[in-house]
Short mmCIF file of C-alpha atoms in Angstrom, two decimals:
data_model
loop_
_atom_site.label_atom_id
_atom_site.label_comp_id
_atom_site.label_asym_id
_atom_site.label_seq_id
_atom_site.Cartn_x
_atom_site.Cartn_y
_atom_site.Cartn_z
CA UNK A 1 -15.15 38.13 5.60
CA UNK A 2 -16.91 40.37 8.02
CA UNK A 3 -19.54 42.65 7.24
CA UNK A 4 -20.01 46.36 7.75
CA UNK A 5 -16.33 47.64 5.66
CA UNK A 6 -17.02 50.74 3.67
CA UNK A 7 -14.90 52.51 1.02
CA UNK A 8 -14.17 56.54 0.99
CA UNK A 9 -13.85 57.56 -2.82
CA UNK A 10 -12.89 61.15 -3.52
CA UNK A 11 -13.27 62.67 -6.70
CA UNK A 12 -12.85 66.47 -8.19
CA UNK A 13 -14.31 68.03 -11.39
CA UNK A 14 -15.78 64.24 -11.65
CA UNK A 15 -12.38 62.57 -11.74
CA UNK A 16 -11.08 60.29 -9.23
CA UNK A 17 -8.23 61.16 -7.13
CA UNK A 18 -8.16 59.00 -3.91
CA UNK A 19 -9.52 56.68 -1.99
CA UNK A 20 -9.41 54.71 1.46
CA UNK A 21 -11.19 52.62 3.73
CA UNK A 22 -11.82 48.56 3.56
CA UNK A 23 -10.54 46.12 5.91
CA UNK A 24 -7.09 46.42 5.49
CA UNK A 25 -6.16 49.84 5.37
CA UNK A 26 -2.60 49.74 7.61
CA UNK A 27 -1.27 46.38 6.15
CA UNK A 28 -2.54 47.53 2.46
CA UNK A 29 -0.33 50.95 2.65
CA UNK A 30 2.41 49.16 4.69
CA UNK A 31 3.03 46.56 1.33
CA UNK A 32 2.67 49.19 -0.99
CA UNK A 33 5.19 51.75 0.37
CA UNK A 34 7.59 48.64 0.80
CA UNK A 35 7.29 47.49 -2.82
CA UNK A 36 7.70 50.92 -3.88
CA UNK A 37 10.60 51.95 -1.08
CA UNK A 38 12.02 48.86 0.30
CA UNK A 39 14.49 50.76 2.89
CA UNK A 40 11.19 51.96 4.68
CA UNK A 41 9.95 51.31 8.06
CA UNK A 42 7.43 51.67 9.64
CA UNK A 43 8.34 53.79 12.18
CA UNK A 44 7.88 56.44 9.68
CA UNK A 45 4.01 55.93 9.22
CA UNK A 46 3.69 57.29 12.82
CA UNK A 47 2.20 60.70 12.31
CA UNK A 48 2.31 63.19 15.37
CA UNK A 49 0.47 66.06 13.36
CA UNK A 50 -3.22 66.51 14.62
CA UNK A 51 -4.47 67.79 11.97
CA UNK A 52 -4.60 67.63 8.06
CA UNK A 53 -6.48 64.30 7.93
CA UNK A 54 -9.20 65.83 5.17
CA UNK A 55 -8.58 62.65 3.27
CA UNK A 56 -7.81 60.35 5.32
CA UNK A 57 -4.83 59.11 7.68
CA UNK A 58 -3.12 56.46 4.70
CA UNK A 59 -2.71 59.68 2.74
CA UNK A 60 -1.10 61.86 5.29
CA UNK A 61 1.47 59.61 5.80
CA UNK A 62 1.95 59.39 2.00
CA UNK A 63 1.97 63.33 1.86
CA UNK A 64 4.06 63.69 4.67
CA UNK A 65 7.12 61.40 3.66
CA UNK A 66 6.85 63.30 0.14
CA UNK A 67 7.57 66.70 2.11
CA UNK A 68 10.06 65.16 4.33
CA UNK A 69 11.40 63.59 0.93
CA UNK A 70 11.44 60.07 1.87
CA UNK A 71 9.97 59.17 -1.36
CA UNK A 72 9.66 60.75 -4.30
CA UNK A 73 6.52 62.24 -5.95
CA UNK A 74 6.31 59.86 -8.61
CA UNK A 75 6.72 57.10 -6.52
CA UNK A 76 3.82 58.19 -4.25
CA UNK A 77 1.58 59.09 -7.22
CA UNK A 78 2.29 55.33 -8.34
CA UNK A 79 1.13 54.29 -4.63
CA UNK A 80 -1.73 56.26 -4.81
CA UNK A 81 -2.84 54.66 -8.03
CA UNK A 82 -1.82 51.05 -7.21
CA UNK A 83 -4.39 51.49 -3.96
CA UNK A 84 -7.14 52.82 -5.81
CA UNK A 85 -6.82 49.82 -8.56
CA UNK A 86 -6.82 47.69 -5.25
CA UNK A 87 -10.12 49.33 -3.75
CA UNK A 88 -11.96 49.58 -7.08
CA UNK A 89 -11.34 45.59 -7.78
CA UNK A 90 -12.92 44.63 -4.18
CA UNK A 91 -15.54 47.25 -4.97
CA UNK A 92 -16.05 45.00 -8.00
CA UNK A 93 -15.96 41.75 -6.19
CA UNK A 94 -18.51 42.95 -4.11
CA UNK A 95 -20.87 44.77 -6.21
CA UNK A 96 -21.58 41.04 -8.13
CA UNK A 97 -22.59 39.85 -5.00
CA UNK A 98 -25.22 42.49 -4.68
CA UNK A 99 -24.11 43.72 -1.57
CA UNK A 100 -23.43 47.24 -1.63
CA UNK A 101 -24.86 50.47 -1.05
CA UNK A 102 -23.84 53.82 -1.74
CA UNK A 103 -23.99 57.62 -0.05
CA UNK A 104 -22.92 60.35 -2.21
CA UNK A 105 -21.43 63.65 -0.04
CA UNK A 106 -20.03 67.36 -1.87
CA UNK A 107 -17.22 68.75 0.46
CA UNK A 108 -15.47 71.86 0.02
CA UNK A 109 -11.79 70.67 0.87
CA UNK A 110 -9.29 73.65 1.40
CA UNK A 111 -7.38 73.58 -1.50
CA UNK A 112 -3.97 73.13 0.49
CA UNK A 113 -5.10 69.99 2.01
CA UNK A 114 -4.96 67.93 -1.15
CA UNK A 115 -1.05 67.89 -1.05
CA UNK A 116 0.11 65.75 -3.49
CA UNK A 117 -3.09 64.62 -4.75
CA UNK A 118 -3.94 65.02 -8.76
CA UNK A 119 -6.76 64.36 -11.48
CA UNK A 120 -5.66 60.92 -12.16
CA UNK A 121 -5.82 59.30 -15.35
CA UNK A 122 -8.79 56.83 -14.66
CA UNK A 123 -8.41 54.99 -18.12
CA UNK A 124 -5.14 53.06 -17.06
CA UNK A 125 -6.51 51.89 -14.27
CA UNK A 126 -9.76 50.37 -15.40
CA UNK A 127 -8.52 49.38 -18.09
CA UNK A 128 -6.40 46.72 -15.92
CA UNK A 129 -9.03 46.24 -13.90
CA UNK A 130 -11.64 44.79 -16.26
CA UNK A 131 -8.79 43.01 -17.47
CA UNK A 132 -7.79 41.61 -13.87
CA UNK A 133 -12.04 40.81 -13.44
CA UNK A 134 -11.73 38.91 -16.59
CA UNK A 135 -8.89 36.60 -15.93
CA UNK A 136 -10.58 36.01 -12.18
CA UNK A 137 -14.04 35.17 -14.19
CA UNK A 138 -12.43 33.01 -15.95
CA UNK A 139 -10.39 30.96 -13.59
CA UNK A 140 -13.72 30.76 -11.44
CA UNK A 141 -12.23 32.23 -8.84
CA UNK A 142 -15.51 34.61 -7.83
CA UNK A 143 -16.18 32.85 -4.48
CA UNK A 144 -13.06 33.83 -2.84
CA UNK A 145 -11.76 37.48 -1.47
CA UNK A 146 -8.07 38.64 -1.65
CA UNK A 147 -8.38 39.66 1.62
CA UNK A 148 -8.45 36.40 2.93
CA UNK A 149 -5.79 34.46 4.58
CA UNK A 150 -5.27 30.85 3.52
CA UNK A 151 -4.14 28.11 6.24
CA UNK A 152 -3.18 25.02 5.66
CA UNK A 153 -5.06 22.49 6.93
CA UNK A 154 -5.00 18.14 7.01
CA UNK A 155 -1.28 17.86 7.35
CA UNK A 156 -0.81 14.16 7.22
CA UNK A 157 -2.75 14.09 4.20
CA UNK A 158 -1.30 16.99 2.62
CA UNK A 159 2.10 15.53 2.77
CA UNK A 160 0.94 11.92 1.24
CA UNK A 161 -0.01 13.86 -1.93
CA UNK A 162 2.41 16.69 -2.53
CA UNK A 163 6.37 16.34 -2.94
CA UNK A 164 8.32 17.59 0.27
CA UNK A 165 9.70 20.40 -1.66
CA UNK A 166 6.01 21.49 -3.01
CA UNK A 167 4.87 20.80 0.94
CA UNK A 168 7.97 23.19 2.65
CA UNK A 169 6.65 25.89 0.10
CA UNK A 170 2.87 26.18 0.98
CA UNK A 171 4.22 25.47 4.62
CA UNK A 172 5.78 28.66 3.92
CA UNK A 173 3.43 30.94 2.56
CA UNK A 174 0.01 30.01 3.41
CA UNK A 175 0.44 29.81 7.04
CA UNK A 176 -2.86 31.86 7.87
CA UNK A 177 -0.21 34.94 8.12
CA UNK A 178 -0.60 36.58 5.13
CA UNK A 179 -3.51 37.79 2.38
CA UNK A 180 -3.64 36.65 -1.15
CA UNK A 181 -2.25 39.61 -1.62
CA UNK A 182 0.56 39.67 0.50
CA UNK A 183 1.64 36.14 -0.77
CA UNK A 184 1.70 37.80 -4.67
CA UNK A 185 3.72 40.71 -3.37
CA UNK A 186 6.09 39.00 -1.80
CA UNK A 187 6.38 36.17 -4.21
CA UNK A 188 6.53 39.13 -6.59
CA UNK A 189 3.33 37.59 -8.92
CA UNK A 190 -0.19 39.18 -9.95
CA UNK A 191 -3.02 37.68 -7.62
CA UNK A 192 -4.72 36.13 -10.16
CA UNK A 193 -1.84 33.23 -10.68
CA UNK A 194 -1.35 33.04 -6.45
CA UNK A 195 -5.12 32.23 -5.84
CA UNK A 196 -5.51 30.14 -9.50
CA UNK A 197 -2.33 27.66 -8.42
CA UNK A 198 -4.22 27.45 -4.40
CA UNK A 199 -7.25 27.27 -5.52
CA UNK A 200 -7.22 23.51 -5.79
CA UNK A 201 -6.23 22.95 -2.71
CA UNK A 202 -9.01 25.38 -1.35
CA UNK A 203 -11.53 23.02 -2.52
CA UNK A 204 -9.77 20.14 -1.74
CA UNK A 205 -9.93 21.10 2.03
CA UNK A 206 -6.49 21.25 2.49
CA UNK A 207 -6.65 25.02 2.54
CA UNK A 208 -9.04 27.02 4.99
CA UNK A 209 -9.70 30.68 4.53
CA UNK A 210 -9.20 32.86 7.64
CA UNK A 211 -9.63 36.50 8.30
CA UNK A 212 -6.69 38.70 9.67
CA UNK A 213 -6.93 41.78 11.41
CA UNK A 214 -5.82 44.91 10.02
CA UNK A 215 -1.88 45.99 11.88
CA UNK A 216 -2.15 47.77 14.53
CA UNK A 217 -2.84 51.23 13.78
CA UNK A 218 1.01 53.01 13.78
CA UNK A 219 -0.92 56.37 14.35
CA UNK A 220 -1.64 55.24 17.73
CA UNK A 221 1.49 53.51 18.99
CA UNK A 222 5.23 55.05 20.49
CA UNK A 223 7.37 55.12 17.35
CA UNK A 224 8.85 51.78 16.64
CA UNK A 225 12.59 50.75 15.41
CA UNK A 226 11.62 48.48 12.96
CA UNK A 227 14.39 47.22 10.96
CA UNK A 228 16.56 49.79 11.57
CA UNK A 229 20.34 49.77 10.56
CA UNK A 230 21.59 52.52 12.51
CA UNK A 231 24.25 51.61 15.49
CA UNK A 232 23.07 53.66 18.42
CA UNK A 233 24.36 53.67 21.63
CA UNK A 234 22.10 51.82 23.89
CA UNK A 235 21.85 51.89 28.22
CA UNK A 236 19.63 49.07 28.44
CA UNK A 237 19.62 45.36 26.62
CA UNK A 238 18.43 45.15 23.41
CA UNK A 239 15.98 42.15 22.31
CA UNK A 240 15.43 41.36 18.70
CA UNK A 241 12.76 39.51 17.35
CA UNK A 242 12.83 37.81 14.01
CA UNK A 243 9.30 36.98 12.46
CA UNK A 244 7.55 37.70 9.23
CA UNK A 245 3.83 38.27 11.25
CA UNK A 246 4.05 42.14 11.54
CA UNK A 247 1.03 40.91 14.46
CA UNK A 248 3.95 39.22 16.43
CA UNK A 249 6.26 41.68 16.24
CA UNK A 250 3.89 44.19 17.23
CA UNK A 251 2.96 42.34 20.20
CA UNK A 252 6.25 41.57 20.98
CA UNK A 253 7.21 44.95 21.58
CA UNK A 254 4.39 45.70 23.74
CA UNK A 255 5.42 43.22 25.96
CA UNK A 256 9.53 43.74 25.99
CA UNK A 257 9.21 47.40 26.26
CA UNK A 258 7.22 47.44 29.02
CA UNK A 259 9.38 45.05 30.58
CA UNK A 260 12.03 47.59 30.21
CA UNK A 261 14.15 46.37 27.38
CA UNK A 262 15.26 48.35 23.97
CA UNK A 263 13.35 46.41 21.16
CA UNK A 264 14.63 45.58 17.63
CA UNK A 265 11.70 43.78 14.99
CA UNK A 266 12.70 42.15 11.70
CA UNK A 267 9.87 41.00 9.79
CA UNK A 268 12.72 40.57 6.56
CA UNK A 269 14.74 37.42 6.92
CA UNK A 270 17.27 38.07 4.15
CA UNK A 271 18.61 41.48 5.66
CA UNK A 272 18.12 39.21 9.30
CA UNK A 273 21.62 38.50 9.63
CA UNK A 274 23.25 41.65 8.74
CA UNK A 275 20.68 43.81 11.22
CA UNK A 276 21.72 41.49 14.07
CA UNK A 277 25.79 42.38 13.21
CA UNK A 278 25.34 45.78 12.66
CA UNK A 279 23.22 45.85 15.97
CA UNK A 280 24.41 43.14 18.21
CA UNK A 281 21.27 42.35 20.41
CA UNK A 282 21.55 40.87 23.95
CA UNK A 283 18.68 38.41 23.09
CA UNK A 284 17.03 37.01 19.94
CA UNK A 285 13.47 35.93 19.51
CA UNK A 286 13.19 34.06 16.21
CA UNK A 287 10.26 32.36 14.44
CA UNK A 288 11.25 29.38 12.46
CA UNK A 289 9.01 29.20 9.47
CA UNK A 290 10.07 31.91 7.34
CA UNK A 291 9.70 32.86 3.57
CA UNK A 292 12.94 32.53 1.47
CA UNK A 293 15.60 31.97 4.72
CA UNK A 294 13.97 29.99 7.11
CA UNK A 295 14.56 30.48 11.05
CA UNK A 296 16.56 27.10 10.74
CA UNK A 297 19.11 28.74 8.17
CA UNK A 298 19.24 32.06 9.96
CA UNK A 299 20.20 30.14 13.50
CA UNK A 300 23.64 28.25 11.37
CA UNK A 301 24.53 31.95 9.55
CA UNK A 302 24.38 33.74 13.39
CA UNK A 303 26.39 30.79 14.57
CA UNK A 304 29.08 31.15 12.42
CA UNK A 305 29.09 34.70 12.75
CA UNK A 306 32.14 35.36 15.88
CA UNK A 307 30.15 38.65 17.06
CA UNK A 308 26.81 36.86 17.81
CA UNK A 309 27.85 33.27 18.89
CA UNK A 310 26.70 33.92 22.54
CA UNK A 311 23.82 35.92 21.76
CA UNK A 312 21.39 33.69 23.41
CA UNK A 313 18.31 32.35 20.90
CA UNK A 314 14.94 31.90 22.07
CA UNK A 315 12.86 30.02 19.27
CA UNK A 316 8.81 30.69 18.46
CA UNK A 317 7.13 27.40 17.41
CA UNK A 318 4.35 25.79 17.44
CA UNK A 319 5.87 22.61 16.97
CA UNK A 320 7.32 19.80 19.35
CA UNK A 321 9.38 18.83 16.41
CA UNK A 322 10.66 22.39 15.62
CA UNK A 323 11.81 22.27 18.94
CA UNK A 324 13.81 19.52 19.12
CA UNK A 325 15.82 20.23 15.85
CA UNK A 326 16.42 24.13 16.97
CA UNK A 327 17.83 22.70 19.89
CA UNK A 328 20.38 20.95 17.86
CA UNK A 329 21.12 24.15 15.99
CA UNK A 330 22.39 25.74 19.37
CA UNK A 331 19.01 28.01 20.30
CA UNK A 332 18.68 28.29 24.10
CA UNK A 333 15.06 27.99 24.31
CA UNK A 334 12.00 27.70 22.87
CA UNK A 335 8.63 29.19 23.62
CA UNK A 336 5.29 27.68 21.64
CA UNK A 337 3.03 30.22 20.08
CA UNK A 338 0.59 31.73 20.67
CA UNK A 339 2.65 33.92 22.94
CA UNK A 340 2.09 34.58 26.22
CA UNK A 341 3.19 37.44 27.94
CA UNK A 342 4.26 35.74 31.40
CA UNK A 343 6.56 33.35 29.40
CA UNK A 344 8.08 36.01 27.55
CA UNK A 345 8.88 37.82 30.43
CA UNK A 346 9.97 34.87 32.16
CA UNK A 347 12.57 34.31 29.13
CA UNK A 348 14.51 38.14 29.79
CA UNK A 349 14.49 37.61 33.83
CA UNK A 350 16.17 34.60 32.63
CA UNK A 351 18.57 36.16 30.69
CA UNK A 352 19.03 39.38 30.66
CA UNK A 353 18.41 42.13 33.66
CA UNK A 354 17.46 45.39 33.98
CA UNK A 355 14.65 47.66 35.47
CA UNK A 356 11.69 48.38 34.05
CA UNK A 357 11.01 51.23 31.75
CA UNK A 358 8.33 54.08 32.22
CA UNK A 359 6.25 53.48 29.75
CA UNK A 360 4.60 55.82 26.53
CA UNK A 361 1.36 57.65 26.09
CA UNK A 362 -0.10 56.50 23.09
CA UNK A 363 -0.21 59.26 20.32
CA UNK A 364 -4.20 59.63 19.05
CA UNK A 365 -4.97 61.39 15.61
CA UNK A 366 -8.66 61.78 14.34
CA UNK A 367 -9.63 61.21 10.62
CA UNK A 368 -12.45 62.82 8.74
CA UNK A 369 -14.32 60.94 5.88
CA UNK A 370 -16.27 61.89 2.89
CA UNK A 371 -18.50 59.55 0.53
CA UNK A 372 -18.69 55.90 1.30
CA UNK A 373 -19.59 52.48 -0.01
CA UNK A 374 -20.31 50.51 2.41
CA UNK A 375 -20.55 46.59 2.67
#
């Protein structure tokens, strides 16, 4: 993992109360707001206030969907703690390397700008935590960071050696997409027992560890209509796009917005089908290796559904293969990843019309920080 990550820990009277920073600060609030409030989107961690940011920009949006009571406060104080457990433990991980430094820093914060923010009880927390260190010690897991991103590598060899229903579920979920800790959320298990049952395979070679970007920064895009269920009058084409890689979705949008089109992301593949009813898109972009219901599945449900058997499908593979059996499953295209924008726009001239869009000033927000520990 890169280098050069530092950690913002605030305290008051000498007790913790928040923290921030590390190299997934967007996708790490992102997964804990949607365990906590599954019928959130993200178009509600845009913040247009410009100020407010004392302790960061995670923690305004946490404050600010308390006051607009989009969560509870006992949900968010359970947020807040879950993310500190999750800083402290890669603050462990890379203390025993030896490969931190610290900078202590006393600010007087206006009282009013610590919101929601409380003396939190610390105890709880490490107490899990040296349990969590223990268990990792133990299953000799040290060498590896939760950040990381496993890929599956060696195909042809992978498949002589696992079952095909043990090879369709690591196709699944360690597809270079997700963290460690993404897979254990959404395969609802602690990290310990995700990275323990891959950890074989890590040093078998058939899994590679890659790093991911943090998501794009919602603080600094036009707000976005992800996985919304509202029916809203529309005056241009909608396009949906069904992945689970926030990254593709995000992209996605960049490019059918501009373009001109309304845009519709579903990173959920179990609420898929009833999103695409209740909205009725012009055009569907759908990945086919999903978690749980696979693009395959989803493309039989939407043809069986009367309302969106002419919806034209446009498939996202990376495989010849792929290809050839969504064609069978009535898709109308299919477009190889990486994406590229020309293709993508060549798909909606294709099939759908309209002119383009002016397009969005982005919406900038500064951040102040206090004490670090930095990598």
């Amino acid at each position: 993992m890169p280098s050069g990550k530092s950690w913002t820990l605030y305290l008051c009277v000498g007790r913790l109360i928040w923290a921030t920073g590390g190299h997934h600060v967007v996708r790490r609030l992102y997964r804990h707001l949607s365990k906590q409030c599954p019928n959130l989107s993200l178009d509600m961690m845009v913040l247009r206030e410009q100020s407010g940011f004392d302790y960061g920009w995670d923690y305004q949006v946490i404050n600010i969907l308390v006051l607009r009571k989009k969560i509870a406060k006992e949900q968010a104080k359970e947020i807040i703690s879950q993310i500190l457990f999750e800083i402290l433990f890669d603050i462990v991980q890379y203390e025993a390397r030896g490969s931190l430094s610290y900078q202590e820093e006393c600010s007087d914060l206006a009282q009013s700008a610590m919101g929601i923010l409380t003396l939190l009880s610390i105890k709880p927390i490490l107490r899990k935590l040296s349990q969590m260190w223990m268990a990792w010690q133990k299953a000799k897991l040290g060498y590896l960071l939760l950040q990381a991103a496993p890929q599956l590598q060696n195909l042809d060899r992978l498949k002589q050696v696992t079952s095909p229903q043990a090879y369709d579920r690591l196709e699944k979920i360690a597809n270079g997409k997700r963290t460690f800790r993404d897979i254990a959320n959404l395969l609802k298990q602690d990290e310990v027992t995700v990275v323990r049952s891959l950890s074989g395979l890590i040093r078998k070679g058939f899994i590679r560890l890659i790093s991911l970007a943090d998501f794009p920064h919602p603080g600094l895009l036009p707000t976005h209509q992800f996985t919304s269920g509202l029916t809203m009058a529309r005056q241009r084409p909608l396009v949906a796009c069904v992945d689970d890689s926030y990254q593709i979705c995000w992209e996605m949008e960049q490019i059918v917005q501009k373009a001109g089109y309304e845009f519709l992301a579903i990173q959920d593949s179990v609420r898929a089908l009833g999103l695409l009813i209740d909205r009725k898109p012009d055009l569907i972009f759908m990945d086919l290796t999903m978690p749980i219901v696979s693009g395959y599945e989803l493309c039989a449900q939407i043809r069986r559904v009367s309302a969106l058997q002419t919806i034209e499908i446009v498939i996202l593979t990376g495989n010849t293969i792929e290809s050839l059996r969504g064609r069978l499953l009535g898709v109308s295209d299919c477009l190889s990843k990486p994406i590229q924008k020309e293709k993508i726009v060549g798909i909606l001239h294709k099939y759908l019309a309209v002119s383009p869009a002016p397009t969005r000033n982005p919406i900038k927000h500064r951040s102040r920080q206090r004490a670090t520990v930095q990598v």
